[in-house]
């Protein structure tokens, strides 16, 4: 079925992780903020998320990336508190993220760590602006570090002329920057995804959507 523009939402997460913190034998990136906007820029969800204290030491290492302190999150809702809202927004939508595998992994891992049943995890199709841009324009770059820099959200938003340095790495801002990037990319350089055969991920499995 051909997707509509209104089927797309734009998601960004902020996380904190410690090298010696694991969940299911993987380094645990704990969700501490989530932002979701629709195709027109309306904010569907913007929320801090209280981290799970049992997965963290007393040393807080996230502030240098997103400006959040552990004190900022003390009265925030847990993922369990907002899980129904998250599920309702994402269910049967095309979820656009910049490095979608990371955001999807964070959401799935935090969902499990909060003892939420995976049967209630939203069924969504995930679209990655980072990987799509790399495939279209950066296939000549072989060095992983160089590729990561060339396709970062900051780099691409700066290219298209709307990066705001002082607000980077906060979920609501980055979700809106992602929406603008998506619109610019597909208006100027590529056909819109709802008129284009594209690769997306669904629960970490790559599938092909044929509009």
Coordinates of C-alpha atoms in Angstrom, one line a residue:
X1 CA 0.0 0.0 0.0
X2 CA 1.3 3.4 -1.0
X3 CA 2.3 5.4 2.2
X4 CA 1.0 8.9 2.7
X5 CA 3.0 11.9 3.9
X6 CA 0.9 11.9 7.0
X7 CA 2.2 8.3 7.8
X8 CA 5.6 9.7 8.6
X9 CA 6.8 10.8 12.0
X10 CA 10.3 12.0 13.1
X11 CA 11.9 10.7 16.2
X12 CA 15.0 11.5 18.2
X13 CA 16.2 10.0 21.5
X14 CA 18.8 11.1 24.1
X15 CA 20.6 8.5 26.1
X16 CA 23.2 7.8 28.8
X17 CA 25.4 4.8 28.8
X18 CA 28.3 3.6 30.8
X19 CA 31.0 1.2 29.5
X20 CA 30.5 -1.3 32.3
X21 CA 26.7 -1.2 32.2
X22 CA 25.0 -4.1 30.4
X23 CA 21.5 -5.4 29.7
X24 CA 21.1 -8.7 27.9
X25 CA 24.9 -8.8 27.4
X26 CA 24.9 -5.5 25.5
X27 CA 26.1 -2.0 26.6
X28 CA 22.9 -0.4 27.9
X29 CA 22.0 3.0 26.4
X30 CA 19.4 4.2 28.8
X31 CA 16.6 6.4 27.3
X32 CA 16.4 9.8 29.1
X33 CA 14.6 11.9 26.5
X34 CA 12.3 11.3 23.5
X35 CA 11.0 13.7 21.0
X36 CA 8.5 13.0 18.1
X37 CA 7.1 15.4 15.5
X38 CA 4.8 14.9 12.5
X39 CA 5.4 15.8 8.9
X40 CA 4.1 19.3 9.5
X41 CA 6.3 19.9 12.6
X42 CA 3.6 19.4 15.2
X43 CA 5.1 18.0 18.4
X44 CA 3.4 14.7 19.1
X45 CA 5.6 13.9 22.2
X46 CA 8.3 15.6 24.0
X47 CA 9.3 14.1 27.3
X48 CA 12.2 13.6 29.6
X49 CA 12.5 10.0 30.8
X50 CA 13.7 9.0 34.2
X51 CA 16.5 6.5 33.9
X52 CA 16.7 3.2 35.7
X53 CA 19.0 3.7 38.6
X54 CA 20.0 0.1 38.9
X55 CA 21.8 0.4 35.6
X56 CA 23.9 3.4 36.6
X57 CA 26.7 4.2 39.1
X58 CA 26.6 7.4 41.1
X59 CA 28.8 9.1 38.4
X60 CA 26.6 10.8 35.7
X61 CA 28.3 11.0 32.3
X62 CA 25.6 12.4 30.0
X63 CA 25.7 16.1 30.7
X64 CA 28.6 16.9 28.3
X65 CA 26.5 15.6 25.4
X66 CA 23.0 17.0 26.0
X67 CA 23.2 19.3 29.0
X68 CA 21.0 17.1 31.1
X69 CA 21.9 16.3 34.7
X70 CA 20.6 13.5 36.9
X71 CA 18.7 16.2 38.9
X72 CA 16.8 17.2 35.7
X73 CA 15.4 13.7 35.5
X74 CA 14.4 13.0 39.1
X75 CA 10.8 14.0 38.6
X76 CA 10.5 12.8 35.0
X77 CA 8.1 10.0 34.0
X78 CA 9.5 6.6 33.4
X79 CA 9.2 4.9 30.1
X80 CA 6.5 2.8 31.6
X81 CA 4.5 5.9 32.4
X82 CA 4.6 7.1 28.7
X83 CA 4.7 3.7 27.0
X84 CA 1.1 3.8 25.9
X85 CA 1.5 7.2 24.3
X86 CA 4.7 6.1 22.6
X87 CA 3.0 3.0 21.2
X88 CA -0.1 4.9 20.0
X89 CA 2.0 7.5 18.1
X90 CA 4.4 5.0 16.5
X91 CA 2.0 2.2 15.7
X92 CA 1.8 1.5 11.9
X93 CA 3.8 4.7 11.1
X94 CA 6.9 5.3 9.2
X95 CA 9.4 6.3 11.9
X96 CA 12.2 8.5 10.5
X97 CA 15.4 8.7 12.5
X98 CA 19.0 9.6 11.9
X99 CA 20.8 6.3 12.5
X100 CA 17.5 4.5 13.0
X101 CA 19.2 1.2 14.1
X102 CA 20.5 3.0 17.2
X103 CA 17.2 4.7 18.1
X104 CA 15.2 1.5 17.5
X105 CA 17.7 -0.4 19.7
X106 CA 17.5 2.1 22.5
X107 CA 13.7 2.0 22.5
X108 CA 13.5 -1.8 22.4
X109 CA 16.2 -2.2 25.1
X110 CA 14.6 0.3 27.4
X111 CA 11.2 -1.2 26.8
X112 CA 12.5 -4.6 28.0
X113 CA 14.5 -3.1 30.9
X114 CA 11.3 -1.5 32.1
X115 CA 9.5 -4.9 32.1
X116 CA 7.1 -3.8 29.4
X117 CA 5.7 -6.6 27.3
X118 CA 7.2 -6.8 23.8
X119 CA 3.7 -7.7 22.4
X120 CA 2.8 -4.0 23.1
X121 CA 5.9 -2.7 21.3
X122 CA 4.7 -0.6 18.4
X123 CA 4.8 -2.2 14.9
X124 CA 6.5 0.4 12.8
X125 CA 8.6 0.8 9.7
X126 CA 11.8 2.6 10.3
X127 CA 13.5 4.9 7.8
X128 CA 17.1 6.0 8.3
X129 CA 18.0 9.4 6.7
X130 CA 21.7 8.7 7.6
X131 CA 21.9 5.5 5.7
X132 CA 19.8 6.7 2.8
X133 CA 22.0 9.8 2.4
X134 CA 25.2 7.6 2.6
X135 CA 23.9 5.3 -0.1
X136 CA 22.9 8.1 -2.4
X137 CA 25.8 10.5 -2.0
X138 CA 28.7 9.1 0.0
X139 CA 29.4 5.6 -1.4
X140 CA 32.9 6.8 -2.3
X141 CA 33.9 7.3 1.3
X142 CA 35.4 4.1 2.8
X143 CA 36.8 5.3 6.1
X144 CA 34.2 4.7 8.8
X145 CA 35.2 7.8 10.9
X146 CA 35.1 10.1 7.8
X147 CA 31.8 8.6 6.7
X148 CA 30.3 9.1 10.2
X149 CA 31.3 12.7 10.2
X150 CA 30.1 13.4 6.7
X151 CA 26.7 12.0 7.3
X152 CA 26.1 13.3 10.9
X153 CA 22.9 15.2 11.6
X154 CA 24.9 18.3 12.4
X155 CA 26.8 18.1 9.1
X156 CA 23.8 17.6 6.9
X157 CA 21.6 20.2 8.7
X158 CA 24.5 22.7 8.3
X159 CA 24.7 21.8 4.6
X160 CA 21.0 22.6 4.1
X161 CA 21.3 25.8 6.2
X162 CA 19.3 25.3 9.4
X163 CA 21.5 23.9 12.1
X164 CA 21.2 25.6 15.5
X165 CA 24.4 24.9 17.5
X166 CA 23.1 25.8 20.9
X167 CA 20.2 23.4 20.9
X168 CA 22.0 20.3 19.5
X169 CA 21.5 17.0 21.3
X170 CA 18.1 17.7 22.8
X171 CA 15.4 15.4 21.5
X172 CA 12.7 17.8 20.5
X173 CA 15.1 20.1 18.7
X174 CA 16.9 17.2 16.9
X175 CA 13.5 15.7 15.8
X176 CA 12.5 19.0 14.2
X177 CA 16.0 19.3 12.6
X178 CA 15.5 15.8 11.3
X179 CA 12.1 16.7 9.8
X180 CA 13.6 19.7 8.1
X181 CA 16.5 17.6 6.8
X182 CA 14.1 15.0 5.5
X183 CA 12.0 17.6 3.6
X184 CA 15.1 19.3 2.2
X185 CA 16.8 16.0 1.1
X186 CA 13.8 14.7 -0.7
X187 CA 12.7 18.0 -2.1
X188 CA 16.0 19.0 -3.5
X189 CA 18.0 15.9 -4.1
X190 CA 15.8 12.8 -4.0
X191 CA 12.2 11.8 -4.8
X192 CA 9.9 11.6 -1.8
X193 CA 9.8 8.2 -0.1
X194 CA 6.1 7.8 -0.7
X195 CA 7.0 7.9 -4.5
X196 CA 10.1 5.8 -4.1
X197 CA 11.1 2.2 -3.5
X198 CA 13.1 2.3 -0.3
X199 CA 14.7 0.1 2.3
X200 CA 13.4 0.5 5.8
X201 CA 13.9 -1.5 9.0
X202 CA 11.2 -3.2 11.0
X203 CA 12.3 -4.5 14.4
X204 CA 15.9 -4.6 13.2
X205 CA 15.0 -6.5 10.0
X206 CA 15.6 -4.7 6.7
X207 CA 12.6 -4.9 4.4
X208 CA 11.7 -3.2 1.1
X209 CA 8.6 -1.0 0.7
X210 CA 7.3 -0.7 -2.9
X211 CA 4.8 2.2 -3.0

